[in-house]
Tab-separated table of C-alpha atoms in Angstrom:
chain	number	residue	atom	x	y	z
A	227	MET	CA	2.648	92.721	-47.436
A	228	THR	CA	-0.855	91.672	-48.228
A	229	ASP	CA	-3.068	90.923	-45.324
A	230	SER	CA	-5.069	88.296	-47.306
A	231	VAL	CA	-5.537	84.774	-45.926
A	232	LEU	CA	-5.752	81.757	-48.121
A	233	ILE	CA	-8.425	79.391	-46.615
A	234	CYS	CA	-7.937	76.020	-48.163
A	235	GLY	CA	-10.657	73.573	-47.226
A	236	SER	CA	-14.115	72.468	-48.134
A	237	MET	CA	-17.387	74.432	-49.005
A	238	ALA	CA	-20.485	72.483	-48.404
A	239	PHE	CA	-24.246	72.602	-47.889
A	240	ASP	CA	-25.656	71.092	-44.682
A	241	THR	CA	-29.235	69.867	-44.934
A	242	ILE	CA	-30.547	69.351	-41.391
A	243	ALA	CA	-33.935	67.737	-40.807
A	244	VAL	CA	-35.695	66.981	-37.367
A	245	PHE	CA	-37.587	63.769	-36.839
A	246	GLU	CA	-40.120	64.460	-34.119
A	247	GLY	CA	-39.759	60.892	-32.677
A	248	ARG	CA	-36.995	58.433	-31.579
A	249	PHE	CA	-34.987	56.371	-33.903
A	250	LYS	CA	-34.813	53.568	-31.330
A	251	GLU	CA	-38.632	53.087	-31.606
A	252	HIS	CA	-38.460	52.461	-35.327
A	253	ILE	CA	-35.233	50.563	-35.797
A	254	LEU	CA	-35.744	46.889	-34.596
A	255	ALA	CA	-32.608	45.153	-33.382
A	256	ASP	CA	-33.823	41.733	-34.650
A	257	ARG	CA	-34.495	43.183	-38.231
A	258	ILE	CA	-31.307	45.232	-38.546
A	259	GLN	CA	-30.021	42.805	-41.348
A	260	SER	CA	-32.850	43.992	-43.619
A	261	LEU	CA	-33.244	47.552	-42.534
A	262	SER	CA	-35.817	49.629	-44.314
A	263	VAL	CA	-37.093	52.714	-42.494
A	264	SER	CA	-38.669	56.025	-43.347
A	265	PHE	CA	-38.970	59.081	-41.201
A	266	LEU	CA	-41.332	62.052	-41.533
A	267	VAL	CA	-39.282	65.179	-41.098
A	268	PRO	CA	-41.606	68.193	-40.829
A	269	THR	CA	-38.670	70.533	-39.911
A	270	MET	CA	-35.849	71.102	-42.316
A	271	ARG	CA	-33.321	73.793	-43.038
A	272	LYS	CA	-30.376	74.120	-45.408
A	273	GLU	CA	-27.224	75.900	-44.062
A	274	TYR	CA	-24.017	77.194	-45.776
A	275	GLY	CA	-21.176	75.317	-44.469
A	276	GLY	CA	-17.788	73.694	-45.116
A	277	CYS	CA	-14.568	74.583	-43.173
A	278	ALA	CA	-13.243	77.051	-45.849
A	279	GLY	CA	-16.738	78.644	-46.129
A	280	ASN	CA	-17.205	78.962	-42.316
A	281	ILE	CA	-13.608	80.269	-41.627
A	282	ALA	CA	-14.099	82.854	-44.467
A	283	TYR	CA	-17.361	84.004	-43.082
A	284	ASN	CA	-16.016	84.663	-39.715
A	285	LEU	CA	-12.763	86.281	-40.889
A	286	LYS	CA	-14.769	88.771	-42.897
A	287	LEU	CA	-16.877	89.617	-39.778
A	288	LEU	CA	-13.589	90.784	-38.162
A	289	GLY	CA	-12.706	92.835	-41.117
A	290	GLY	CA	-10.194	90.413	-42.543
A	291	ASN	CA	-9.359	89.608	-46.138
A	292	PRO	CA	-10.212	85.925	-46.613
A	293	VAL	CA	-9.713	84.096	-49.821
A	294	PRO	CA	-11.366	80.735	-49.735
A	295	VAL	CA	-9.808	77.963	-51.767
A	296	ALA	CA	-12.246	75.267	-52.666
A	297	THR	CA	-13.758	73.147	-55.302
A	298	VAL	CA	-17.554	73.459	-55.669
A	299	GLY	CA	-20.181	72.027	-57.905
A	300	ASP	CA	-22.675	73.317	-60.506
A	301	ASP	CA	-25.160	73.992	-57.689
A	302	ALA	CA	-22.898	76.536	-55.842
A	303	GLY	CA	-24.098	79.653	-57.524
A	304	ASP	CA	-26.063	81.006	-54.605
A	305	TYR	CA	-23.147	80.337	-52.237
A	306	ILE	CA	-20.710	82.201	-54.413
A	307	GLU	CA	-23.012	84.980	-54.982
A	308	ARG	CA	-23.611	85.219	-51.175
A	309	PHE	CA	-19.804	85.585	-50.589
A	310	LYS	CA	-19.593	88.240	-53.461
A	311	SER	CA	-22.248	90.233	-51.702
A	312	MET	CA	-20.084	90.138	-48.567
A	313	GLN	CA	-17.167	91.272	-50.618
A	314	ILE	CA	-15.355	88.023	-49.957
A	315	GLU	CA	-12.840	87.248	-52.859
A	316	THR	CA	-14.125	84.263	-54.929
A	317	SER	CA	-11.350	84.077	-57.553
A	318	ARG	CA	-9.952	80.853	-55.912
A	319	LEU	CA	-13.257	79.041	-55.911
A	320	CYS	CA	-13.097	76.433	-58.662
A	321	VAL	CA	-16.445	75.074	-60.062
A	322	ILE	CA	-16.104	71.340	-61.247
A	323	PRO	CA	-18.561	70.848	-64.106
A	324	GLY	CA	-20.913	67.958	-63.789
A	325	THR	CA	-20.625	67.742	-59.973
A	326	TYR	CA	-22.496	68.743	-56.880
A	327	THR	CA	-21.021	70.903	-53.979
A	328	ALA	CA	-20.104	68.744	-51.011
A	329	GLN	CA	-23.305	67.976	-49.159
A	330	CYS	CA	-24.064	66.726	-45.632
A	331	PHE	CA	-27.548	65.285	-44.926
A	332	ILE	CA	-28.341	65.085	-41.117
A	333	THR	CA	-31.533	63.695	-39.527
A	334	THR	CA	-31.789	64.325	-35.839
A	335	ASP	CA	-34.334	62.737	-33.425
A	336	LEU	CA	-35.671	64.017	-30.143
A	337	ASP	CA	-32.817	62.271	-28.335
A	338	ASP	CA	-30.249	64.156	-30.337
A	339	ASN	CA	-29.225	61.027	-32.138
A	340	GLN	CA	-28.141	61.633	-35.676
A	341	ILE	CA	-28.020	59.782	-38.958
A	342	THR	CA	-25.838	61.378	-41.337
A	343	ALA	CA	-24.959	60.895	-45.093
A	344	PHE	CA	-22.025	62.890	-46.698
A	345	HIS	CA	-21.471	63.338	-50.422
A	346	PRO	CA	-18.059	64.745	-51.311
A	347	GLY	CA	-18.850	65.845	-54.674
A	348	ALA	CA	-16.565	68.493	-56.071
A	349	MET	CA	-14.481	68.294	-52.972
A	350	SER	CA	-12.900	65.053	-54.313
A	351	PHE	CA	-11.204	67.257	-56.980
A	352	SER	CA	-9.644	69.847	-54.672
A	353	ALA	CA	-6.154	68.893	-55.565
A	354	GLN	CA	-6.770	70.381	-58.988
A	355	ASN	CA	-7.329	73.852	-57.473
A	356	ASP	CA	-3.863	75.097	-58.121
A	357	ILE	CA	-2.883	78.058	-55.875
A	358	SER	CA	0.676	78.425	-57.296
A	359	GLY	CA	1.453	82.164	-57.595
A	360	ALA	CA	-0.953	83.232	-54.901
A	361	LYS	CA	0.224	85.726	-52.287
A	362	ALA	CA	-0.991	85.829	-48.643
A	363	ALA	CA	0.279	86.807	-45.301
A	364	TRP	CA	-1.142	83.484	-43.778
A	365	ALA	CA	-2.990	80.376	-44.855
A	366	ILE	CA	-4.736	77.457	-43.394
A	367	VAL	CA	-5.140	73.916	-44.705
A	368	ALA	CA	-8.440	72.914	-43.165
A	369	PRO	CA	-10.398	69.628	-43.681
A	370	ASP	CA	-10.842	68.579	-47.326
A	371	ALA	CA	-10.054	65.627	-49.525
A	372	LYS	CA	-6.722	64.324	-48.249
A	373	GLU	CA	-4.888	64.610	-51.676
A	374	GLY	CA	-6.032	68.249	-51.765
A	375	MET	CA	-4.770	69.024	-48.345
A	376	PHE	CA	-1.397	67.630	-49.120
A	377	ALA	CA	-1.282	69.468	-52.482
A	378	HIS	CA	-2.239	72.718	-50.817
A	379	ALA	CA	0.370	72.224	-48.139
A	380	GLU	CA	3.191	71.482	-50.637
A	381	ARG	CA	2.327	74.518	-52.771
A	382	LEU	CA	2.099	76.838	-49.706
A	383	HIS	CA	5.378	75.499	-48.472
A	384	ALA	CA	7.038	76.118	-51.869
A	385	ALA	CA	5.728	79.635	-51.959
A	386	GLY	CA	6.964	80.353	-48.444
A	387	ILE	CA	3.415	81.249	-47.169
A	388	PRO	CA	3.233	80.213	-43.586
A	389	PHE	CA	0.063	78.030	-42.763
A	390	ILE	CA	-1.873	76.396	-39.937
A	391	PHE	CA	-2.674	72.686	-40.366
A	392	ASP	CA	-6.141	72.196	-39.063
A	393	LEU	CA	-6.834	68.412	-38.712
A	394	GLY	CA	-10.548	68.466	-37.737
A	395	GLN	CA	-12.860	66.139	-39.518
A	396	ALA	CA	-9.953	64.853	-41.719
A	397	MET	CA	-8.509	62.991	-38.714
A	398	PRO	CA	-9.547	59.507	-39.848
A	399	LEU	CA	-7.653	60.041	-43.109
A	400	PHE	CA	-4.239	60.776	-41.538
A	401	ASP	CA	-1.927	57.993	-40.132
A	402	GLY	CA	1.179	58.770	-38.211
A	403	ALA	CA	3.459	59.170	-41.262
A	404	ASP	CA	0.820	61.438	-42.950
A	405	LEU	CA	0.707	63.574	-39.820
A	406	GLN	CA	4.478	63.827	-39.730
A	407	ARG	CA	4.697	64.765	-43.279
A	408	MET	CA	2.035	67.593	-42.882
A	409	LEU	CA	3.663	68.914	-39.703
A	410	GLY	CA	7.057	69.073	-41.472
A	411	LEU	CA	5.425	71.614	-43.908
A	412	ALA	CA	3.219	73.610	-41.530
A	413	GLN	CA	4.043	76.423	-39.096
A	414	ALA	CA	1.253	75.650	-36.619
A	415	LEU	CA	-1.212	72.865	-35.655
A	416	THR	CA	-4.792	73.460	-34.378
A	417	VAL	CA	-6.793	70.516	-32.820
A	418	ASN	CA	-9.501	70.006	-30.198
A	419	ASP	CA	-8.564	68.017	-27.035
A	420	TYR	CA	-9.811	64.732	-28.527
A	421	GLU	CA	-7.889	65.155	-31.720
A	422	ALA	CA	-4.834	66.026	-29.833
A	423	GLY	CA	-4.979	62.641	-28.001
A	424	VAL	CA	-5.230	60.963	-31.482
A	425	VAL	CA	-2.375	62.955	-32.824
A	426	GLU	CA	-0.157	62.048	-29.813
A	427	GLN	CA	-0.997	58.388	-30.137
A	428	ARG	CA	-0.401	58.258	-33.935
A	429	THR	CA	2.897	60.267	-33.884
A	430	GLY	CA	4.249	59.075	-30.590
A	431	MET	CA	4.904	62.683	-29.620
A	432	SER	CA	3.246	64.952	-27.129
A	433	MET	CA	1.785	68.319	-28.087
A	434	ALA	CA	4.719	69.978	-26.332
A	435	GLN	CA	7.107	68.018	-28.413
A	436	ILE	CA	5.282	68.765	-31.612
A	437	ALA	CA	5.300	72.399	-30.724
A	438	GLU	CA	9.106	72.446	-30.338
A	439	LYS	CA	9.303	72.071	-34.292
A	440	LEU	CA	6.582	74.654	-34.930
A	441	GLN	CA	5.640	78.227	-34.126
A	442	ALA	CA	2.687	76.979	-32.048
A	443	VAL	CA	0.176	74.362	-31.337
A	444	VAL	CA	-3.287	75.299	-30.207
A	445	VAL	CA	-5.520	72.803	-28.534
A	446	THR	CA	-9.178	73.958	-28.007
A	447	ARG	CA	-11.105	72.515	-24.948
A	448	GLY	CA	-14.545	73.837	-25.515
A	449	GLY	CA	-15.961	75.758	-22.582
A	450	GLU	CA	-12.587	75.474	-20.819
A	451	GLY	CA	-10.886	77.716	-23.304
A	452	ALA	CA	-7.615	76.599	-25.048
A	453	THR	CA	-4.012	75.472	-24.437
A	454	LEU	CA	-1.367	77.293	-26.377
A	455	TYR	CA	1.961	75.610	-26.762
A	456	THR	CA	4.603	78.135	-28.104
A	457	GLY	CA	8.030	79.165	-27.123
A	458	GLY	CA	8.558	76.286	-24.900
A	459	GLU	CA	5.687	77.096	-22.778
A	460	ALA	CA	2.107	75.780	-22.245
A	461	LEU	CA	-0.176	78.619	-21.713
A	462	GLN	CA	-3.819	78.283	-20.659
A	463	VAL	CA	-6.111	80.666	-22.536
A	464	GLU	CA	-9.150	81.498	-20.403
A	465	PRO	CA	-12.516	80.979	-22.146
A	466	VAL	CA	-15.119	83.679	-22.788
A	467	ALA	CA	-18.495	82.645	-21.284
A	468	ALA	CA	-21.160	82.386	-24.064
A	469	GLU	CA	-24.346	84.164	-23.833
A	470	ALA	CA	-26.082	80.796	-24.741
A	471	VAL	CA	-25.018	77.352	-25.672
A	472	VAL	CA	-27.196	76.562	-28.687
A	473	ASP	CA	-25.177	74.723	-31.391
A	474	PRO	CA	-21.431	73.917	-31.533
A	475	THR	CA	-21.417	73.289	-35.238
A	476	GLY	CA	-18.702	75.602	-36.825
A	477	CYS	CA	-17.317	76.743	-33.430
A	478	GLY	CA	-13.914	75.449	-34.360
A	479	ASP	CA	-14.051	77.233	-37.689
A	480	SER	CA	-14.866	80.563	-35.876
A	481	HIS	CA	-11.950	79.916	-33.576
A	482	ARG	CA	-9.505	79.458	-36.529
A	483	ALA	CA	-10.787	82.751	-37.985
A	484	GLY	CA	-9.992	84.680	-34.881
A	485	LEU	CA	-6.587	83.111	-34.718
A	486	LEU	CA	-5.767	83.976	-38.250
A	487	TYR	CA	-7.074	87.633	-37.998
A	488	GLY	CA	-4.683	88.139	-34.868
A	489	LEU	CA	-1.847	86.699	-36.819
A	490	THR	CA	-2.350	88.847	-39.946
A	491	GLN	CA	-2.309	91.935	-37.629
A	492	GLY	CA	0.875	90.890	-36.139
A	493	TRP	CA	-0.553	89.999	-32.777
A	494	SER	CA	1.110	87.450	-30.459
A	495	TRP	CA	-0.141	83.888	-30.483
A	496	LEU	CA	-1.608	84.514	-27.111
A	497	ASP	CA	-3.653	87.446	-27.991
A	498	SER	CA	-4.652	85.677	-31.296
A	499	CYS	CA	-5.912	82.776	-29.210
A	500	ARG	CA	-7.811	85.192	-26.932
A	501	LEU	CA	-9.687	86.636	-30.045
A	502	ALA	CA	-10.226	83.024	-31.247
A	503	ASN	CA	-11.819	82.008	-28.035
A	504	LEU	CA	-14.115	84.976	-28.185
A	505	MET	CA	-15.188	84.095	-31.813
A	506	GLY	CA	-15.939	80.507	-30.683
A	507	SER	CA	-18.250	81.825	-27.868
A	508	ILE	CA	-20.038	84.089	-30.162
A	509	LYS	CA	-20.788	81.307	-32.607
A	510	ILE	CA	-22.035	78.722	-30.137
A	511	ALA	CA	-24.898	81.059	-29.286
A	512	SER	CA	-26.297	80.840	-32.759
A	513	ARG	CA	-27.881	77.842	-34.574
A	514	GLY	CA	-25.883	76.818	-37.879
A	515	PRO	CA	-22.368	77.836	-38.846
A	516	GLN	CA	-22.924	81.107	-40.591
A	517	ASN	CA	-25.987	82.668	-39.029
A	518	HIS	CA	-24.411	84.768	-36.214
A	519	ALA	CA	-23.843	88.294	-37.612
A	520	PRO	CA	-22.353	90.507	-34.708
A	521	SER	CA	-21.006	93.900	-36.085
A	522	ARG	CA	-17.192	94.458	-35.804
A	523	ALA	CA	-17.958	96.981	-33.103
A	524	GLU	CA	-19.815	94.564	-31.068
A	525	ILE	CA	-16.865	91.914	-31.335
A	526	ASP	CA	-14.505	94.730	-30.351
A	527	ALA	CA	-16.469	95.559	-27.166
A	528	GLN	CA	-16.719	91.949	-26.162
A	529	LEU	CA	-12.947	91.464	-26.784
A	530	ARG	CA	-12.106	94.626	-24.454
A	531	ALA	CA	-14.487	93.304	-21.826
A	532	ALA	CA	-13.130	89.808	-21.809
A	533	TYR	CA	-9.348	90.397	-22.379
A	534	GLY	CA	-8.573	94.141	-22.345
A	535	ILE	CA	-7.511	94.065	-25.964
A	536	SER	CA	-9.023	95.881	-28.952
A	537	LEU	CA	-9.368	95.159	-32.602
A	538	PRO	CA	-7.291	97.484	-34.799
A	539	VAL	CA	-9.024	100.596	-36.098
A	540	GLN	CA	-9.763	100.140	-39.835
A	541	ALA	CA	-9.316	102.863	-42.426
A	542	SER	CA	-12.741	104.212	-43.623
């Protein structure tokens, strides 16, 4: 069986600017009804991002075979070429003519307050990216346009390809009925601890009850590790201490990549979660979602030190 992983989700550019002041000193409460402000941002950087892009990047670091499934705009040429240079398959990236790739514009002040604008662009057309006929060992349906997430889930289910439902930033789009529908198609659910509470509220079911109908539910808890619900048990997966806590952006995506890699290697859910925890701890020590670049040997050494397990040897 192929060990490829279909990674359905967004690809985006993140433009991050730093205002060397404080928003509160420039936004007057008694003038909020006619707000007009301008901020000088001497520091700015552009990052490659999006859930599908981030997961694919991390899965490739592990030696996996990611196949990102996303819709991008006319401006995505350098992103696509970057992935080609990394030998990441790009055949399932669909360019929507006349659109921009999804973009997030973030301005941060000295108090870490943020003003964010998001342009979905080509992401709005993700349902048009038909994956019928694709083959893979596993897949993930990560945050994207809602219609696209359902379209991918239905196609994966019809093809008999097991997939993880990753709610993430798409949480506001899904009501209780939507969640029940998606969970009826998926084999696993991944959420952080806050999202878990929202899912429980909207579905009227606990994580343990949801897990009874799935292979597994994984709840990430930041520096406290993760909770794995599988086989009628709730297992605490101990964290890996990060070398530094620099930037949490993309940590969830790194975690998903570790999880998927383990599953494609036939690992247990527990060992897959352990690798996932390690990947999250590696990512948080680096700024931006795709700037960490440990070698596979370095990841393996950290995995053995943390949990006593090793990455499989790859054929040369």
